[in-house]
Amino acid sequence: MPNLHDLIVIGGGLVGGAIAWGAQAKGASVVLLDEGDIAYRAARGNFGLVWVQSKGAGMPPYAHWTRRSAALWPDLAARLRQATGTDIALHQPGGLAFCLSDEEYIERESLIRRMHNESGDIGTRMLSREDVRAMVPGLGDEVAGASFCPIDGHASPLHLLKALHETLAYRPNRKVTRIDAVPRSFTVHAGTETYTAPKIVIAAGLGSRDLAPMVGLHMPVSPLQGQIIVTERMRKIIDYPTHLLRQTDEGTVMLGDSQEDVGFDTTTRIAVLKKIADRNTRIFPALKDASIIRMWAALRVMSPDGFPIYEQSARYPGAFAATCHSGVTLAAAHALALAPAILDGKLPDDVASFGSARFEASRAA
Ligand SMILES: Cc1cc2nc3c(=O)[nH]c(=O)nc-3n(C[C@H](O)[C@H](O)[C@H](O)COP(=O)(O)OP(=O)(O)OC[C@H]3O[C@@H](n4cnc5c(N)ncnc54)[C@H](O)[C@@H]3O)c2cc1C
C-alpha cells in the first residue's frame, strides 16, 4: 500500500521532531522517518539550554528568531504536556554567563553591548562581583561577575524529544537512501518502504548533507564535537542555567561546554573533560566533592557560519531544508512558527536571510 501523507519529515531529532509535531498540530498528516540508533544524533546528547543572550552577534535576524522561540516556549511546553502528560521541565528564570577574570568581564560586557546595539534590548545586563554573589551563594573567589539575561532558560531535552515523538507517526530504523522528486511530489525510499507527499522537510542533522541535493537543496553541515559531564544528585546549588553548568530537576549537575573540531568522532578525551571540570569547580568549589556519574561526547550540526539554514528548493517547490545548532532553543519556533509556514508553502519572513545562497562559494567547490 502506498504511504500517502501531507508532509514527510526526514530526521527524527529535535529539528525534525519539532517541525513534524507543529505540522501535525495544524491538522496535517505527517510521517517522521528516522535512521535510528546507528546515526549521529545531537538531540540525544545535548545540554538542554534555551539560550538567548549571546545568540546572533553579527546576525540580528538570528537574535530575533531565537528571542521569538524563547517567547513561544511556554506555549509549546504547555501543549506538549496537555497532549502527552510529559513535563519537559521547562524553566525560564533567566540565565547567567560567569566571568572568571576582569578581562573576561570586559569581553562579555562588550558582547552584550554589541547584541543590544545590533538587535535591541531584552534586559540583558552585567552583574558585578557583589551582585552575582547576592543572587547565587557558594561562588568561588575567582568569579568576577556575570551577564544575566531574563529570558534564558533550560528544559529536559530527552523528555522534549519523547514528548514530540509520542503523538507522531514516528518511524525509527528508516534510513532514507533515495528521494524521487518532481515539483510538489516526493517519493521517499527507506529500505523496502516508500512514502509519498507533496511536501518534504530535510531535517536529518548531519545526514542532511547527502539528502539535500536529491531535492535541489544545499546543506553543507559538518560536525563539531561537544563533551558533557554529569554529577551525582546534589542539594540545590543554583536556580539559574548558565552556559557552562545547569542543575536538573533531579538534582544532577550537567557541565559543558566544549567545542572540538574532530570530525565524526564521538569519543571522550580526558584533557577536554578536565578543562570542563576545572572551569566549573573554579565557579562552584563545592563541585570538587561531587562524584561524576556519566560523561559523553556528541556532535553538533554546524553550518559554515554557525547560523541555521532554512530554504525551499527553487527547483522542486515543496521541498524544504531545516538545520541549526540550537535545536532545543529553537524547538518552539520550529513547531509553532516554521511548521505552519511550511504547510502554507512559504517560509516565514523572519528566516528569509537563512538560505544557502550565502554558501555559494562552498557549493561551487
Ligand atoms: C554537546 C551538545 C550540547 C548541545 N547543547 C545544546 C543546548 O544547550 N541548547 C540547544 O538549543 N542546542 C544544543 N545542542 C544542539 C542540539 O542538540 C541540536 O541543535 C539538535 O539536536 C539538532 O537536531 P537535528 O534534529 O538537526 O539533528 P539530530 O539530533 O542529529 O537528528 C538528526 C536525525 O536525523 C536522522 N537521520 C540522519 N540521516 C538520516 C537518513 N538518511 N534517513 C533518515 N533519518 C536520518 C538521525 O537518525 C537523527 O535522529 C547541543 C548539541 C551538542 C552536541
Tab-separated table of C-alpha atoms and ligand atoms in Angstrom:
chain	number	residue	atom	x	y	z
A	1	MET	CA	0.000	0.000	0.000
A	2	PRO	CA	1.382	3.480	-0.777
A	3	ASN	CA	2.111	5.628	2.265
A	4	LEU	CA	0.481	8.941	1.326
A	5	HIS	CA	0.856	11.955	3.588
A	6	ASP	CA	0.635	15.754	3.508
A	7	LEU	CA	4.209	16.058	4.748
A	8	ILE	CA	7.240	13.798	5.080
A	9	VAL	CA	9.892	14.898	7.570
A	10	ILE	CA	13.264	13.154	7.303
A	11	GLY	CA	15.173	13.125	10.598
A	12	GLY	CA	13.640	12.428	13.992
A	13	GLY	CA	15.952	14.654	16.032
A	14	LEU	CA	14.862	17.867	17.713
A	15	VAL	CA	14.593	19.861	14.490
A	16	GLY	CA	12.598	17.284	12.516
A	17	GLY	CA	10.574	16.280	15.575
A	18	ALA	CA	9.510	19.859	16.322
A	19	ILE	CA	8.566	20.614	12.707
A	20	ALA	CA	6.627	17.347	12.353
A	21	TRP	CA	4.826	17.975	15.646
A	22	GLY	CA	3.932	21.540	14.686
A	23	ALA	CA	2.611	20.460	11.288
A	24	GLN	CA	0.523	17.674	12.794
A	25	ALA	CA	-0.862	20.098	15.392
A	26	LYS	CA	-2.124	22.162	12.440
A	27	GLY	CA	-4.069	19.145	11.171
A	28	ALA	CA	-1.634	17.784	8.577
A	29	SER	CA	-0.998	14.088	8.064
A	30	VAL	CA	2.724	13.762	8.793
A	31	VAL	CA	5.227	10.916	8.842
A	32	LEU	CA	8.597	11.299	10.594
A	33	LEU	CA	11.305	8.996	9.219
A	34	ASP	CA	14.387	8.464	11.372
A	35	GLU	CA	17.525	6.457	10.795
A	36	GLY	CA	17.676	5.459	14.448
A	37	ASP	CA	20.349	4.460	16.945
A	38	ILE	CA	23.113	3.969	14.429
A	39	ALA	CA	23.026	7.625	13.280
A	40	TYR	CA	24.726	10.653	14.819
A	41	ARG	CA	22.072	12.239	16.965
A	42	ALA	CA	22.786	15.572	18.628
A	43	ALA	CA	19.258	15.554	20.051
A	44	ARG	CA	20.208	12.725	22.436
A	45	GLY	CA	23.481	14.212	23.651
A	46	ASN	CA	22.854	17.886	24.298
A	47	PHE	CA	22.881	20.249	27.245
A	48	GLY	CA	19.247	21.394	27.327
A	49	LEU	CA	19.616	25.175	27.305
A	50	VAL	CA	17.018	27.547	25.907
A	51	TRP	CA	19.739	30.117	25.424
A	52	VAL	CA	19.238	33.604	24.058
A	53	GLN	CA	21.725	36.113	25.461
A	54	SER	CA	24.672	35.526	23.145
A	55	LYS	CA	22.862	34.211	20.070
A	56	GLY	CA	23.092	36.250	16.882
A	57	ALA	CA	26.032	38.615	17.329
A	58	GLY	CA	26.622	39.911	13.802
A	59	MET	CA	23.318	38.472	12.565
A	60	PRO	CA	20.300	40.261	14.076
A	61	PRO	CA	17.715	38.047	12.291
A	62	TYR	CA	19.149	35.079	14.232
A	63	ALA	CA	18.934	37.011	17.507
A	64	HIS	CA	15.295	37.886	16.765
A	65	TRP	CA	14.382	34.329	15.699
A	66	THR	CA	15.935	32.991	18.929
A	67	ARG	CA	14.050	35.543	21.016
A	68	ARG	CA	10.818	34.648	19.238
A	69	SER	CA	11.394	30.999	20.090
A	70	ALA	CA	12.072	31.778	23.762
A	71	ALA	CA	8.770	33.675	23.881
A	72	LEU	CA	6.898	30.741	22.275
A	73	TRP	CA	8.457	28.140	24.586
A	74	PRO	CA	5.884	28.267	27.448
A	75	ASP	CA	3.105	27.622	24.920
A	76	LEU	CA	4.945	24.641	23.401
A	77	ALA	CA	5.687	23.142	26.834
A	78	ALA	CA	2.064	23.537	27.917
A	79	ARG	CA	0.733	21.992	24.708
A	80	LEU	CA	3.123	19.042	24.889
A	81	ARG	CA	2.100	18.445	28.479
A	82	GLN	CA	-1.563	18.568	27.571
A	83	ALA	CA	-1.094	16.201	24.612
A	84	THR	CA	1.221	13.663	26.261
A	85	GLY	CA	1.230	14.216	30.037
A	86	THR	CA	5.014	14.691	29.840
A	87	ASP	CA	6.509	17.526	31.853
A	88	ILE	CA	9.551	18.612	29.881
A	89	ALA	CA	10.882	20.552	32.896
A	90	LEU	CA	10.955	23.945	31.214
A	91	HIS	CA	12.261	26.734	33.436
A	92	GLN	CA	12.989	30.226	32.192
A	93	PRO	CA	14.276	32.052	35.271
A	94	GLY	CA	16.971	33.865	33.277
A	95	GLY	CA	20.485	32.652	32.573
A	96	LEU	CA	23.950	33.561	33.772
A	97	ALA	CA	27.297	33.542	31.994
A	98	PHE	CA	30.043	33.757	34.613
A	99	CYS	CA	33.305	35.638	34.037
A	100	LEU	CA	36.426	34.314	35.752
A	101	SER	CA	38.614	37.416	35.402
A	102	ASP	CA	38.304	41.131	34.778
A	103	GLU	CA	39.386	40.538	31.170
A	104	GLU	CA	36.554	38.057	30.649
A	105	TYR	CA	34.141	40.528	32.252
A	106	ILE	CA	35.166	43.312	29.869
A	107	GLU	CA	34.917	40.964	26.879
A	108	ARG	CA	31.468	39.791	27.920
A	109	GLU	CA	30.284	43.328	28.555
A	110	SER	CA	31.337	44.289	25.054
A	111	LEU	CA	29.468	41.306	23.533
A	112	ILE	CA	26.308	42.165	25.467
A	113	ARG	CA	26.562	45.821	24.395
A	114	ARG	CA	27.020	44.729	20.785
A	115	MET	CA	23.960	42.448	20.971
A	116	HIS	CA	21.951	45.329	22.465
A	117	ASN	CA	23.048	47.792	19.779
A	118	GLU	CA	22.512	45.374	16.887
A	119	SER	CA	19.332	43.605	17.948
A	120	GLY	CA	17.614	45.677	20.657
A	121	ASP	CA	17.107	45.460	24.380
A	122	ILE	CA	15.899	42.273	26.061
A	123	GLY	CA	17.010	43.263	29.539
A	124	THR	CA	20.407	41.540	29.448
A	125	ARG	CA	22.734	43.206	31.956
A	126	MET	CA	26.119	42.785	33.560
A	127	LEU	CA	26.238	41.836	37.230
A	128	SER	CA	29.144	42.934	39.410
A	129	ARG	CA	31.105	40.585	41.651
A	130	GLU	CA	28.825	41.598	44.575
A	131	ASP	CA	25.556	41.470	42.615
A	132	VAL	CA	26.175	37.958	41.329
A	133	ARG	CA	27.063	36.699	44.824
A	134	ALA	CA	23.811	38.148	46.141
A	135	MET	CA	21.965	36.086	43.511
A	136	VAL	CA	23.993	32.877	43.736
A	137	PRO	CA	25.581	31.748	47.002
A	138	GLY	CA	28.649	29.489	47.038
A	139	LEU	CA	30.580	31.042	44.143
A	140	GLY	CA	34.385	30.760	44.043
A	141	ASP	CA	36.633	33.771	44.682
A	142	GLU	CA	37.647	33.970	41.041
A	143	VAL	CA	34.138	34.809	39.770
A	144	ALA	CA	34.499	38.451	38.706
A	145	GLY	CA	30.873	38.952	37.646
A	146	ALA	CA	28.409	37.644	35.090
A	147	SER	CA	25.988	38.600	32.383
A	148	PHE	CA	22.322	37.889	33.096
A	149	CYS	CA	19.542	37.574	30.530
A	150	PRO	CA	15.992	37.334	31.927
A	151	ILE	CA	14.615	35.189	29.085
A	152	ASP	CA	17.200	32.387	29.109
A	153	GLY	CA	16.071	29.003	30.356
A	154	HIS	CA	16.506	25.254	30.195
A	155	ALA	CA	14.498	22.061	29.714
A	156	SER	CA	14.964	18.324	29.652
A	157	PRO	CA	15.981	17.569	26.042
A	158	LEU	CA	15.170	13.863	26.359
A	159	HIS	CA	11.692	14.492	27.742
A	160	LEU	CA	11.204	17.021	24.953
A	161	LEU	CA	12.197	14.512	22.285
A	162	LYS	CA	9.998	11.816	23.830
A	163	ALA	CA	7.007	14.171	24.005
A	164	LEU	CA	7.467	15.256	20.376
A	165	HIS	CA	7.668	11.665	19.152
A	166	GLU	CA	4.830	10.345	21.272
A	167	THR	CA	1.876	11.643	19.291
A	168	LEU	CA	3.524	11.410	15.869
A	169	ALA	CA	3.742	8.721	13.211
A	170	TYR	CA	7.402	8.339	14.208
A	171	ARG	CA	9.161	5.635	12.183
A	172	PRO	CA	12.607	4.724	13.546
A	173	ASN	CA	15.081	2.490	11.688
A	174	ARG	CA	14.049	4.042	8.359
A	175	LYS	CA	17.211	5.307	6.744
A	176	VAL	CA	16.239	7.305	3.682
A	177	THR	CA	18.510	6.462	0.771
A	178	ARG	CA	16.666	7.953	-2.197
A	179	ILE	CA	14.154	10.689	-2.932
A	180	ASP	CA	12.378	10.816	-6.299
A	181	ALA	CA	11.415	14.444	-6.811
A	182	VAL	CA	9.170	16.405	-9.105
A	183	PRO	CA	7.772	19.793	-8.047
A	184	ARG	CA	5.245	19.241	-5.237
A	185	SER	CA	5.510	15.453	-5.309
A	186	PHE	CA	8.166	13.495	-3.463
A	187	THR	CA	8.603	9.759	-3.102
A	188	VAL	CA	10.983	8.721	-0.396
A	189	HIS	CA	12.651	5.316	-0.198
A	190	ALA	CA	13.606	3.841	3.165
A	191	GLY	CA	14.559	0.157	2.940
A	192	THR	CA	11.710	-1.632	1.192
A	193	GLU	CA	9.177	1.086	2.053
A	194	THR	CA	8.153	4.136	0.078
A	195	TYR	CA	6.373	7.258	1.273
A	196	THR	CA	4.820	9.955	-0.914
A	197	ALA	CA	3.806	13.542	-0.137
A	198	PRO	CA	3.525	16.960	-1.812
A	199	LYS	CA	5.840	18.436	0.806
A	200	ILE	CA	9.041	17.218	2.374
A	201	VAL	CA	11.421	18.605	5.001
A	202	ILE	CA	15.066	17.534	5.124
A	203	ALA	CA	15.949	17.809	8.831
A	204	ALA	CA	18.333	14.883	9.135
A	205	GLY	CA	21.088	16.656	11.055
A	206	LEU	CA	24.478	15.538	9.768
A	207	GLY	CA	22.682	13.222	7.316
A	208	SER	CA	21.157	16.248	5.556
A	209	ARG	CA	24.292	16.981	3.573
A	210	ASP	CA	23.792	13.871	1.406
A	211	LEU	CA	19.987	14.056	1.166
A	212	ALA	CA	19.619	17.746	0.277
A	213	PRO	CA	20.966	17.540	-3.315
A	214	MET	CA	18.301	14.926	-4.124
A	215	VAL	CA	15.730	17.757	-3.952
A	216	GLY	CA	17.898	20.617	-5.250
A	217	LEU	CA	18.915	21.924	-1.820
A	218	HIS	CA	22.345	22.654	-0.354
A	219	MET	CA	23.050	21.889	3.328
A	220	PRO	CA	26.824	21.978	3.890
A	221	VAL	CA	26.714	20.946	7.551
A	222	SER	CA	29.606	19.416	9.449
A	223	PRO	CA	30.181	18.026	12.954
A	224	LEU	CA	31.538	19.930	15.960
A	225	GLN	CA	32.016	17.759	18.996
A	226	GLY	CA	30.848	18.729	22.492
A	227	GLN	CA	31.543	16.818	25.697
A	228	ILE	CA	29.387	16.777	28.813
A	229	ILE	CA	29.918	15.650	32.412
A	230	VAL	CA	27.030	14.766	34.742
A	231	THR	CA	27.466	14.640	38.523
A	232	GLU	CA	25.586	12.659	41.117
A	233	ARG	CA	22.443	14.285	42.534
A	234	MET	CA	23.322	17.230	44.767
A	235	ARG	CA	21.496	19.644	47.018
A	236	LYS	CA	20.341	22.699	45.075
A	237	ILE	CA	23.430	24.726	44.166
A	238	ILE	CA	21.939	27.110	41.598
A	239	ASP	CA	18.490	28.214	40.451
A	240	TYR	CA	19.656	29.529	37.078
A	241	PRO	CA	21.006	27.829	33.963
A	242	THR	CA	24.423	29.022	32.835
A	243	HIS	CA	26.204	28.402	29.554
A	244	LEU	CA	28.644	26.043	31.325
A	245	LEU	CA	26.543	24.396	34.011
A	246	ARG	CA	22.930	23.639	34.819
A	247	GLN	CA	21.226	21.691	37.582
A	248	THR	CA	18.407	19.402	36.511
A	249	ASP	CA	15.140	18.925	38.394
A	250	GLU	CA	16.506	15.568	39.589
A	251	GLY	CA	19.498	17.309	41.216
A	252	THR	CA	22.288	16.172	38.895
A	253	VAL	CA	24.570	18.926	37.610
A	254	MET	CA	25.446	18.964	33.904
A	255	LEU	CA	28.773	20.517	32.988
A	256	GLY	CA	29.900	21.608	29.487
A	257	ASP	CA	30.579	23.196	27.069
A	258	SER	CA	33.491	22.070	24.904
A	259	GLN	CA	33.854	22.606	21.152
A	260	GLU	CA	36.231	20.184	19.424
A	261	ASP	CA	36.754	20.006	15.690
A	262	VAL	CA	37.484	16.250	15.463
A	263	GLY	CA	35.279	15.134	12.576
A	264	PHE	CA	32.848	12.263	13.135
A	265	ASP	CA	34.484	11.200	16.388
A	266	THR	CA	32.337	10.699	19.493
A	267	THR	CA	34.999	9.508	21.918
A	268	THR	CA	35.543	11.493	25.104
A	269	ARG	CA	39.004	12.797	25.964
A	270	ILE	CA	40.325	13.251	29.485
A	271	ALA	CA	42.075	16.545	28.612
A	272	VAL	CA	38.784	18.067	27.417
A	273	LEU	CA	36.788	16.742	30.376
A	274	LYS	CA	39.438	18.046	32.767
A	275	LYS	CA	39.161	21.525	31.261
A	276	ILE	CA	35.370	21.437	31.727
A	277	ALA	CA	35.709	20.236	35.322
A	278	ASP	CA	38.449	22.773	36.151
A	279	ARG	CA	36.481	25.768	34.970
A	280	ASN	CA	33.288	24.707	36.696
A	281	THR	CA	34.990	23.939	40.020
A	282	ARG	CA	36.511	27.416	39.919
A	283	ILE	CA	32.962	28.757	39.627
A	284	PHE	CA	31.492	26.364	42.228
A	285	PRO	CA	34.171	24.955	44.569
A	286	ALA	CA	31.518	22.612	46.077
A	287	LEU	CA	31.618	20.622	42.825
A	288	LYS	CA	35.095	19.354	43.751
A	289	ASP	CA	33.466	16.845	46.126
A	290	ALA	CA	30.831	15.642	43.650
A	291	SER	CA	31.095	12.214	42.023
A	292	ILE	CA	30.820	12.016	38.267
A	293	ILE	CA	28.213	9.526	37.099
A	294	ARG	CA	28.272	9.992	33.324
A	295	MET	CA	30.317	11.603	30.555
A	296	TRP	CA	29.742	11.611	26.845
A	297	ALA	CA	30.601	13.292	23.586
A	298	ALA	CA	28.082	14.196	20.876
A	299	LEU	CA	28.255	16.012	17.559
A	300	ARG	CA	26.702	19.408	16.923
A	301	VAL	CA	25.306	20.042	13.448
A	302	MET	CA	27.121	23.148	12.217
A	303	SER	CA	26.706	25.212	9.058
A	304	PRO	CA	29.826	27.024	7.825
A	305	ASP	CA	28.878	30.298	9.589
A	306	GLY	CA	27.158	28.661	12.576
A	307	PHE	CA	23.720	30.071	11.694
A	308	PRO	CA	20.675	27.995	10.696
A	309	ILE	CA	19.774	27.006	7.154
A	310	TYR	CA	16.107	27.268	6.155
A	311	GLU	CA	15.240	27.161	2.492
A	312	GLN	CA	12.638	25.986	-0.006
A	313	SER	CA	14.023	24.335	-3.128
A	314	ALA	CA	13.713	26.569	-6.199
A	315	ARG	CA	13.939	23.509	-8.451
A	316	TYR	CA	11.479	21.363	-6.501
A	317	PRO	CA	8.992	23.638	-4.683
A	318	GLY	CA	7.555	21.808	-1.697
A	319	ALA	CA	10.983	20.577	-0.533
A	320	PHE	CA	12.409	22.396	2.482
A	321	ALA	CA	15.723	22.374	4.338
A	322	ALA	CA	15.919	22.947	8.118
A	323	THR	CA	19.005	22.748	10.286
A	324	CYS	CA	20.534	24.645	13.190
A	325	HIS	CA	22.889	24.069	16.104
A	326	SER	CA	20.375	25.127	18.775
A	327	GLY	CA	17.613	22.600	18.394
A	328	VAL	CA	16.371	22.934	21.968
A	329	THR	CA	16.305	26.734	21.948
A	330	LEU	CA	14.602	26.893	18.560
A	331	ALA	CA	12.179	23.985	19.081
A	332	ALA	CA	9.284	26.315	19.865
A	333	ALA	CA	9.872	28.483	16.776
A	334	HIS	CA	10.206	25.351	14.653
A	335	ALA	CA	6.970	23.849	15.961
A	336	LEU	CA	4.796	26.947	16.198
A	337	ALA	CA	6.132	29.313	13.513
A	338	LEU	CA	8.157	27.356	10.945
A	339	ALA	CA	5.922	24.284	10.621
A	340	PRO	CA	2.673	26.205	9.869
A	341	ALA	CA	4.542	28.298	7.287
A	342	ILE	CA	5.892	25.171	5.587
A	343	LEU	CA	2.342	23.828	5.349
A	344	ASP	CA	1.349	27.127	3.711
A	345	GLY	CA	4.172	26.625	1.217
A	346	LYS	CA	6.303	29.639	2.167
A	347	LEU	CA	8.977	30.164	4.811
A	348	PRO	CA	8.315	32.878	7.420
A	349	ASP	CA	9.749	36.318	6.579
A	350	ASP	CA	11.824	36.147	9.803
A	351	VAL	CA	14.057	33.484	8.241
A	352	ALA	CA	14.413	34.933	4.739
A	353	SER	CA	18.136	35.546	5.278
A	354	PHE	CA	18.904	31.939	6.264
A	355	GLY	CA	19.048	30.482	2.734
A	356	SER	CA	22.053	28.567	1.462
A	357	ALA	CA	22.894	31.239	-1.141
A	358	ARG	CA	25.322	32.598	1.451
A	359	PHE	CA	27.412	29.444	0.896
A	360	GLU	CA	27.596	29.741	-2.895
A	361	ALA	CA	31.378	29.501	-2.841
A	362	SER	CA	31.298	26.169	-0.983
A	363	ARG	CA	28.641	24.841	-3.391
A	364	ALA	CA	30.849	25.714	-6.353
A	365	ALA	CA	33.801	23.966	-4.665
B	1	LIG	C1	27.151	18.540	23.335
B	1	LIG	C2	25.995	19.294	22.755
B	1	LIG	C3	25.343	20.247	23.529
B	1	LIG	C4	24.266	20.950	22.997
B	1	LIG	N1	23.598	21.835	23.799
B	1	LIG	C5	22.528	22.492	23.310
B	1	LIG	C6	21.799	23.367	24.151
B	1	LIG	O1	22.101	23.531	25.327
B	1	LIG	N2	20.746	24.040	23.615
B	1	LIG	C7	20.386	23.898	22.295
B	1	LIG	O2	19.445	24.555	21.857
B	1	LIG	N3	21.028	23.033	21.499
B	1	LIG	C8	22.083	22.324	21.975
B	1	LIG	N4	22.753	21.442	21.179
B	1	LIG	C9	22.334	21.292	19.790
B	1	LIG	C10	21.129	20.424	19.611
B	1	LIG	O3	21.286	19.201	20.228
B	1	LIG	C11	20.958	20.284	18.102
B	1	LIG	O4	20.708	21.553	17.548
B	1	LIG	C12	19.829	19.435	17.715
B	1	LIG	O5	19.852	18.198	18.332
B	1	LIG	C13	19.928	19.237	16.221
B	1	LIG	O6	18.837	18.497	15.894
B	1	LIG	P1	18.722	17.840	14.497
B	1	LIG	O7	17.373	17.271	14.507
B	1	LIG	O8	19.088	18.802	13.431
B	1	LIG	O9	19.880	16.760	14.466
B	1	LIG	P2	19.995	15.389	15.234
B	1	LIG	O10	19.548	15.492	16.613
B	1	LIG	O11	21.401	14.916	14.998
B	1	LIG	O12	18.975	14.450	14.489
B	1	LIG	C14	19.148	14.093	13.144
B	1	LIG	C15	18.315	12.856	12.920
B	1	LIG	O13	18.325	12.570	11.547
B	1	LIG	C16	18.345	11.174	11.394
B	1	LIG	N5	18.909	10.860	10.072
B	1	LIG	C17	20.148	11.120	9.595
B	1	LIG	N6	20.265	10.673	8.332
B	1	LIG	C18	19.081	10.115	8.018
B	1	LIG	C19	18.583	9.466	6.860
B	1	LIG	N7	19.323	9.308	5.747
B	1	LIG	N8	17.309	8.978	6.890
B	1	LIG	C20	16.532	9.116	7.990
B	1	LIG	N9	16.964	9.727	9.102
B	1	LIG	C21	18.214	10.236	9.118
B	1	LIG	C22	19.162	10.636	12.557
B	1	LIG	O14	18.721	9.327	12.890
B	1	LIG	C23	18.867	11.641	13.647
B	1	LIG	O15	17.901	11.178	14.567
B	1	LIG	C24	23.837	20.716	21.673
B	1	LIG	C25	24.478	19.745	20.899
B	1	LIG	C26	25.548	19.035	21.425
B	1	LIG	C27	26.211	18.016	20.588
